[in-house]
Backbone as CSV, one residue per row, in Angstrom:
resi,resn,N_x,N_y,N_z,CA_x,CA_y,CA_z,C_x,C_y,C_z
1,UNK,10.381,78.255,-89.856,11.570,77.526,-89.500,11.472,76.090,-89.997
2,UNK,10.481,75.618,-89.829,10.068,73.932,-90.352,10.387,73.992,-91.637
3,UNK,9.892,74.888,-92.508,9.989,75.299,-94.052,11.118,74.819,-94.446
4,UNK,12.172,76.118,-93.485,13.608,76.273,-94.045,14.438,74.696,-93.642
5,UNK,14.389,74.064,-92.531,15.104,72.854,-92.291,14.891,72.314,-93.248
6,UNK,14.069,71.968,-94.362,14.535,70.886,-95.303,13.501,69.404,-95.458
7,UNK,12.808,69.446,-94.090,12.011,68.495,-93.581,10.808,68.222,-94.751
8,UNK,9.978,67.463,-94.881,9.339,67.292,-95.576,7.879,67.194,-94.235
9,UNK,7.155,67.822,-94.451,5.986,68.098,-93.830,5.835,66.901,-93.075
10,UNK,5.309,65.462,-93.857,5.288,64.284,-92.937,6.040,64.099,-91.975
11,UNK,7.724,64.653,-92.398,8.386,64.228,-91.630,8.279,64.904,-89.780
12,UNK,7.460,65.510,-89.717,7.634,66.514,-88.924,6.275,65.878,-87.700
13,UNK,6.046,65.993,-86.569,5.319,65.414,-85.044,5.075,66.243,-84.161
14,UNK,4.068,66.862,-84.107,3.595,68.071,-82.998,3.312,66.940,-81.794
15,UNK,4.028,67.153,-81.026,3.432,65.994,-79.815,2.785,67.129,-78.587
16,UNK,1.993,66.618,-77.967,0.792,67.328,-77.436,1.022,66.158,-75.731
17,UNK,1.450,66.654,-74.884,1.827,66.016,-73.443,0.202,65.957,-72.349
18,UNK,-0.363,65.400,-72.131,-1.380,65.442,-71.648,-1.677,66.294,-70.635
19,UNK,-1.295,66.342,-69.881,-1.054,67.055,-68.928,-1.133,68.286,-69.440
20,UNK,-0.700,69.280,-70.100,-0.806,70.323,-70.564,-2.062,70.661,-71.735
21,UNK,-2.955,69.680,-71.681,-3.878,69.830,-73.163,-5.134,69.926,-72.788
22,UNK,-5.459,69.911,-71.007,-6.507,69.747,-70.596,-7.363,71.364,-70.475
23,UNK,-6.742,72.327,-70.182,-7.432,74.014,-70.173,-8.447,73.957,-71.357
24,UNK,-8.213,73.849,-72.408,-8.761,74.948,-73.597,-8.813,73.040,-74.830
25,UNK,-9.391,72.296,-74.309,-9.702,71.457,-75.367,-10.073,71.710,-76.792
26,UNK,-10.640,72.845,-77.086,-11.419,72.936,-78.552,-10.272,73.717,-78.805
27,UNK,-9.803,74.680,-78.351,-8.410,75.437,-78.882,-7.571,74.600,-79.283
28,UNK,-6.919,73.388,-78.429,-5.770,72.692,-78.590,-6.511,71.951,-80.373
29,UNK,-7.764,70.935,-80.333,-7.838,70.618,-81.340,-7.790,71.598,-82.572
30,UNK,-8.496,72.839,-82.605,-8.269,73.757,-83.654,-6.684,73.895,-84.106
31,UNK,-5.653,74.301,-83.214,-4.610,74.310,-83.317,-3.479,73.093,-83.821
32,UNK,-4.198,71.779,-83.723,-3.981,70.991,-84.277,-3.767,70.825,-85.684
33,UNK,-5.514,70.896,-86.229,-5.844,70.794,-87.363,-5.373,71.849,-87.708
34,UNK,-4.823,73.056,-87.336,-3.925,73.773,-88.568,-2.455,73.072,-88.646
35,UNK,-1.924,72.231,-88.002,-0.480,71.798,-88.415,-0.792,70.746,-89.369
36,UNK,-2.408,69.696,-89.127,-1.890,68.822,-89.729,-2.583,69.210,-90.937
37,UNK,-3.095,70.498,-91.285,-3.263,71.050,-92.404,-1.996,71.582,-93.230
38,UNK,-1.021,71.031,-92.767,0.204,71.760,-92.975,0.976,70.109,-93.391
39,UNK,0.405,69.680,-93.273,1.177,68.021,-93.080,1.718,67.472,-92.392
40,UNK,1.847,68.272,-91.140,2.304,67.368,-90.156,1.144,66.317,-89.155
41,UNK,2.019,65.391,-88.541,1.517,64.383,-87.911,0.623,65.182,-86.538
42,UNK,0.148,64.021,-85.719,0.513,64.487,-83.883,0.596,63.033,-83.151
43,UNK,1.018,63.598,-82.393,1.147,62.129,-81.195,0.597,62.919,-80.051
44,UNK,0.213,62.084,-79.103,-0.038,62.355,-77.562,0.870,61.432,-77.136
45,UNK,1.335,62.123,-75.845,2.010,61.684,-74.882,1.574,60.917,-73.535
46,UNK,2.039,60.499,-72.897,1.890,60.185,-72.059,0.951,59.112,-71.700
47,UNK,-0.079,58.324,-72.958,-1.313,58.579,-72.346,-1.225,57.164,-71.634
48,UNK,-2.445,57.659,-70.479,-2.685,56.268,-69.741,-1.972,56.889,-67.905
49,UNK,-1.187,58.208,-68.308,-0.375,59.023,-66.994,-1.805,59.522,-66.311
50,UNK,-2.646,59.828,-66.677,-3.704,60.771,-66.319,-4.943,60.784,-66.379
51,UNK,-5.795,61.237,-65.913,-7.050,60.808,-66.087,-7.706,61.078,-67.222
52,UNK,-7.325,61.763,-68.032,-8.402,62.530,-69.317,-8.096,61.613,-70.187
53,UNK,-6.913,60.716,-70.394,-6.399,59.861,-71.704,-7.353,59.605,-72.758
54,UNK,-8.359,58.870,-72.073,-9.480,58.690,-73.223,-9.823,59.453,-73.864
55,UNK,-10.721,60.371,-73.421,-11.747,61.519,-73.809,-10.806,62.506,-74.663
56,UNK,-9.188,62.374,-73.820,-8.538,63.145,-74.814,-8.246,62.485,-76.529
57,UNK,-7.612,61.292,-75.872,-7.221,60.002,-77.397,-8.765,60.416,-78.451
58,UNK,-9.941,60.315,-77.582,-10.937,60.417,-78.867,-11.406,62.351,-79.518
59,UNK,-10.805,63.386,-78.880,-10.814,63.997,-79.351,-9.935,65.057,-80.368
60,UNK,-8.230,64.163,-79.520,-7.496,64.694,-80.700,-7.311,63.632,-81.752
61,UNK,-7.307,62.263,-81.578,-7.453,61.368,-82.630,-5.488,61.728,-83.388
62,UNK,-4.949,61.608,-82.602,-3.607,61.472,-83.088,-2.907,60.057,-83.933
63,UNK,-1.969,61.038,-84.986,-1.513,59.799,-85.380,-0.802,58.410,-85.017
64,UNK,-0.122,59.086,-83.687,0.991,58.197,-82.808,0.633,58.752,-81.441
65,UNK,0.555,57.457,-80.525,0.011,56.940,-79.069,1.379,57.099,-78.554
66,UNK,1.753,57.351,-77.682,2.754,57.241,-76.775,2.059,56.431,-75.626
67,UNK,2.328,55.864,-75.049,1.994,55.047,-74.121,2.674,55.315,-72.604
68,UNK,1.774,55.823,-71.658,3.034,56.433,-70.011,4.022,55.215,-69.844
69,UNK,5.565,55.926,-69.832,6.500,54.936,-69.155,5.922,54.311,-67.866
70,UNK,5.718,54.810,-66.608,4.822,54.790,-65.472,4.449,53.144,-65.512
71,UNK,2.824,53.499,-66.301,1.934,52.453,-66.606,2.256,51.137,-67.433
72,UNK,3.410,51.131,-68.506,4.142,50.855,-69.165,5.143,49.961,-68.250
73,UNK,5.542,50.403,-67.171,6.871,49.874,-66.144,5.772,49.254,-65.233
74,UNK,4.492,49.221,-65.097,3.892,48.375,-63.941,4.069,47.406,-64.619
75,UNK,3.860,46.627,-66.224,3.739,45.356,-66.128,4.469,44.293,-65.578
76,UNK,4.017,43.506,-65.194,3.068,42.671,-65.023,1.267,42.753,-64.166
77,UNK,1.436,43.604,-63.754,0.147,43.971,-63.121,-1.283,44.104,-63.921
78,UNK,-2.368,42.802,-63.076,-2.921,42.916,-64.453,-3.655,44.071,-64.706
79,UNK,-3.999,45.010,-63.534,-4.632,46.415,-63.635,-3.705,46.981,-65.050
80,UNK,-2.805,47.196,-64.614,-1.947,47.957,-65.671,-2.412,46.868,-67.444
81,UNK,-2.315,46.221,-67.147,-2.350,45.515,-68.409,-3.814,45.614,-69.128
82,UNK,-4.853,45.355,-68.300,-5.947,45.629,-68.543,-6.214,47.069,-69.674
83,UNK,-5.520,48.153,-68.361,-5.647,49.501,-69.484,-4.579,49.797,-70.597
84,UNK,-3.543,49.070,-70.822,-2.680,49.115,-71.916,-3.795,48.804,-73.097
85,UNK,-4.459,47.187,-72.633,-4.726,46.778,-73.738,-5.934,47.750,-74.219
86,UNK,-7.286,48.379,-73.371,-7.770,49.351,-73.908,-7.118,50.639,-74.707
87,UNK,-6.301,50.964,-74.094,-5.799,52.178,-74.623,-5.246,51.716,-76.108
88,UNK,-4.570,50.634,-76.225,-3.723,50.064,-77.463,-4.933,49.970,-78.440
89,UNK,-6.004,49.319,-77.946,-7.305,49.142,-79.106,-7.776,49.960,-79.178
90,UNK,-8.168,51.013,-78.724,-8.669,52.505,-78.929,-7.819,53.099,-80.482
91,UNK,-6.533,52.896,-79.749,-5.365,53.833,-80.525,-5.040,53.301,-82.113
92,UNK,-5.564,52.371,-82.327,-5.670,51.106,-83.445,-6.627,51.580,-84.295
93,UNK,-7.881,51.252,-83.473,-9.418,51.553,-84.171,-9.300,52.863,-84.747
94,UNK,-8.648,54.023,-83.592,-8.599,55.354,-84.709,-7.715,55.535,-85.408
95,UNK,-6.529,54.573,-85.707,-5.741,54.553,-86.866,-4.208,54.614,-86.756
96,UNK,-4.022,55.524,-85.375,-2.994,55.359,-84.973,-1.784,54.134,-84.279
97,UNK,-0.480,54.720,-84.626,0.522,54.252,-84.240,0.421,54.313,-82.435
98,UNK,1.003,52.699,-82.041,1.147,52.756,-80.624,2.637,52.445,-80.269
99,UNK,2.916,53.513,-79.653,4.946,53.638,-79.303,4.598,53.463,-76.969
100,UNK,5.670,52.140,-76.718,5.354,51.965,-75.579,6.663,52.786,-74.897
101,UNK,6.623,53.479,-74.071,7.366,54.681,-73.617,8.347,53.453,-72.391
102,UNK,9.449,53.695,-71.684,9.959,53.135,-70.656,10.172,51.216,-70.736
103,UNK,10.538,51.332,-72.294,10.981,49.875,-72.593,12.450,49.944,-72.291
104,UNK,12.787,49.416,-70.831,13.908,48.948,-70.422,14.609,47.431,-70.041
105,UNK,13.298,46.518,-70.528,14.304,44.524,-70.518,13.514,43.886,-71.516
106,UNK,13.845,42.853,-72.286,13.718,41.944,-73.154,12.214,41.657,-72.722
107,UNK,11.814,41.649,-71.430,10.587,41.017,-70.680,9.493,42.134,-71.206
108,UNK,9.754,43.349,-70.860,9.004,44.252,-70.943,8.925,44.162,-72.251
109,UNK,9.868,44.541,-73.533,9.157,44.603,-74.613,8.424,43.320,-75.131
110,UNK,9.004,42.333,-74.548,8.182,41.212,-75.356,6.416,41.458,-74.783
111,UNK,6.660,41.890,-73.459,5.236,42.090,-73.207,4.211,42.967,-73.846
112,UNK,4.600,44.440,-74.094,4.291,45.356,-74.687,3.854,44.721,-76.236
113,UNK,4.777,44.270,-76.887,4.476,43.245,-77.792,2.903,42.433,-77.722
114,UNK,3.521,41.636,-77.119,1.755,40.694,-76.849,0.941,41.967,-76.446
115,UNK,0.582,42.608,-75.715,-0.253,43.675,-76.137,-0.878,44.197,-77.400
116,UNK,0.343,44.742,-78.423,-0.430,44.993,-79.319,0.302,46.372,-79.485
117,UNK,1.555,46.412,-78.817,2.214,48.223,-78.822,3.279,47.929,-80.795
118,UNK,2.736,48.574,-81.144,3.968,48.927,-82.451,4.938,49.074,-82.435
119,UNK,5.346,50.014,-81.436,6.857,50.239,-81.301,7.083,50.377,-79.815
120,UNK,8.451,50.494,-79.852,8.286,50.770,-78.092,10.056,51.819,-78.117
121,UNK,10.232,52.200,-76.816,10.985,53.336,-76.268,11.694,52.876,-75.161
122,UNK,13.381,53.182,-75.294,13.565,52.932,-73.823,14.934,52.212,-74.072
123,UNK,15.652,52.435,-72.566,17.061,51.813,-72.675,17.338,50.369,-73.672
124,UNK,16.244,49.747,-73.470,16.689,48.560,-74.077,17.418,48.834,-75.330
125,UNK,16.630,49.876,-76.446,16.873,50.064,-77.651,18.064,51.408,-77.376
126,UNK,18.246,51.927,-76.886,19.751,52.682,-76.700,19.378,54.013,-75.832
127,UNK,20.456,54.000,-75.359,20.735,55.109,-74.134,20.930,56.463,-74.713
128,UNK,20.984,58.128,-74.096,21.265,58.522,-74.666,22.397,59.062,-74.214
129,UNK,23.073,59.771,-75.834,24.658,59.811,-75.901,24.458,61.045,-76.468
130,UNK,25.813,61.646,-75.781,26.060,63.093,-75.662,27.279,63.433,-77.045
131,UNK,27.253,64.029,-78.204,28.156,64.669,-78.549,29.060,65.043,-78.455
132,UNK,30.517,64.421,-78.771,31.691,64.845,-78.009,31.736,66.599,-78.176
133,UNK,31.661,66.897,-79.011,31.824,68.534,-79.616,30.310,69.006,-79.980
134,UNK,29.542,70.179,-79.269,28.133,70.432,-79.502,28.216,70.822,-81.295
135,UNK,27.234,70.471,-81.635,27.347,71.192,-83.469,26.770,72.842,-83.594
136,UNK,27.914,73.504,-84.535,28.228,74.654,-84.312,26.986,75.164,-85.353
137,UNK,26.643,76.324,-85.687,25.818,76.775,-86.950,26.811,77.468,-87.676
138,UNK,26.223,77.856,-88.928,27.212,77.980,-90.022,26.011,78.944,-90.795
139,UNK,25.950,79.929,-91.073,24.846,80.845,-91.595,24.028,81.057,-91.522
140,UNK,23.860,80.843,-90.036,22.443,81.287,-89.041,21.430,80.290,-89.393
141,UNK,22.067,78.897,-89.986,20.872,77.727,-89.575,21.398,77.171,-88.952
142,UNK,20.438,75.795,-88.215,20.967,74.872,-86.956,21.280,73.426,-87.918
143,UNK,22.701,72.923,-87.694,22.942,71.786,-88.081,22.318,70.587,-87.740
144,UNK,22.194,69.686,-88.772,22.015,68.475,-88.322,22.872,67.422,-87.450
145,UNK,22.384,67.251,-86.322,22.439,66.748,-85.170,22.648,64.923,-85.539
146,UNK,24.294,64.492,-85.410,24.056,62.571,-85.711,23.208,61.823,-85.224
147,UNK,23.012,60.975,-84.869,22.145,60.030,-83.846,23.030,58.522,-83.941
148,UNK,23.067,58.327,-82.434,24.212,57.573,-82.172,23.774,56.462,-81.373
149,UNK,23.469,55.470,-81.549,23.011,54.084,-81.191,24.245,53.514,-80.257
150,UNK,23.469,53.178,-78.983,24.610,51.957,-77.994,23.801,50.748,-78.472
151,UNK,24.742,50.032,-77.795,24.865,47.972,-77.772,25.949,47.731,-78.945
């Protein structure tokens, strides 16, 4: 199905939710390295929601960090800040992109910012918006879907 969309391998992000990656660790990485034998990316989710974050960050070694909205929405707290900034330098050193999840005021991203987050997520940068008319298929493939920016 990836094939047929048109996508170009890079273009494509197996994201891996923490919470769900903890059973079968050496499986999940094997299963990995066959997508990104395929060219695709990975991200982890969440991390910083849960206790494994680390041990997980250093064994799947993903391309893109998601950062927990959660932990992300405590700042100012310097606990919280403390482990942003580990998690952010971890996620650096192994190469990856850091995306801060639950960026909802000017305050928060500027903070996330001074941290050291790459990108960040969240109302500030736009809400989401519903399709007046769902998009129909047309010869048993799935259309491309607009993307529709508020402010």
């Amino acid at each position: 199905m990836a094939h047929a969309s048109g996508l170009a391998p890079e273009q494509l992000v197996f994201e891996v939710v923490e919470s769900y990656a903890i059973a079968d660790r050496g499986h999940l990485v094997s299963v990995l390295e066959h997508y990104r034998s395929l060219g695709w990316r990975v991200a982890l989710d969440d991390v910083g929601a849960g206790w494994s974050s680390l041990s997980l960050l250093a064994a799947v070694r993903p391309e893109v960090v998601k950062l927990g909205k959660g932990l992300v929405q405590a700042l100012p707290d310097d606990g919280a800040r403390t482990v942003l900034t580990a998690v952010i330098d971890l996620a650096h050193e192994l190469g990856a992109t850091v995306v801060a999840e639950g960026v909802e005021s000017e305050e928060l991203a500027e903070a996330v910012t001074a941290l050291g987050a790459d990108l960040g997520q969240g109302w500030l940068f736009g809400r989401p918006v519903r399709r007046e008319q769902p998009a129909e298929e047309q010869s048993g493939r799935f259309q491309p879907v607009g993307i529709t920016r508020s402010r």
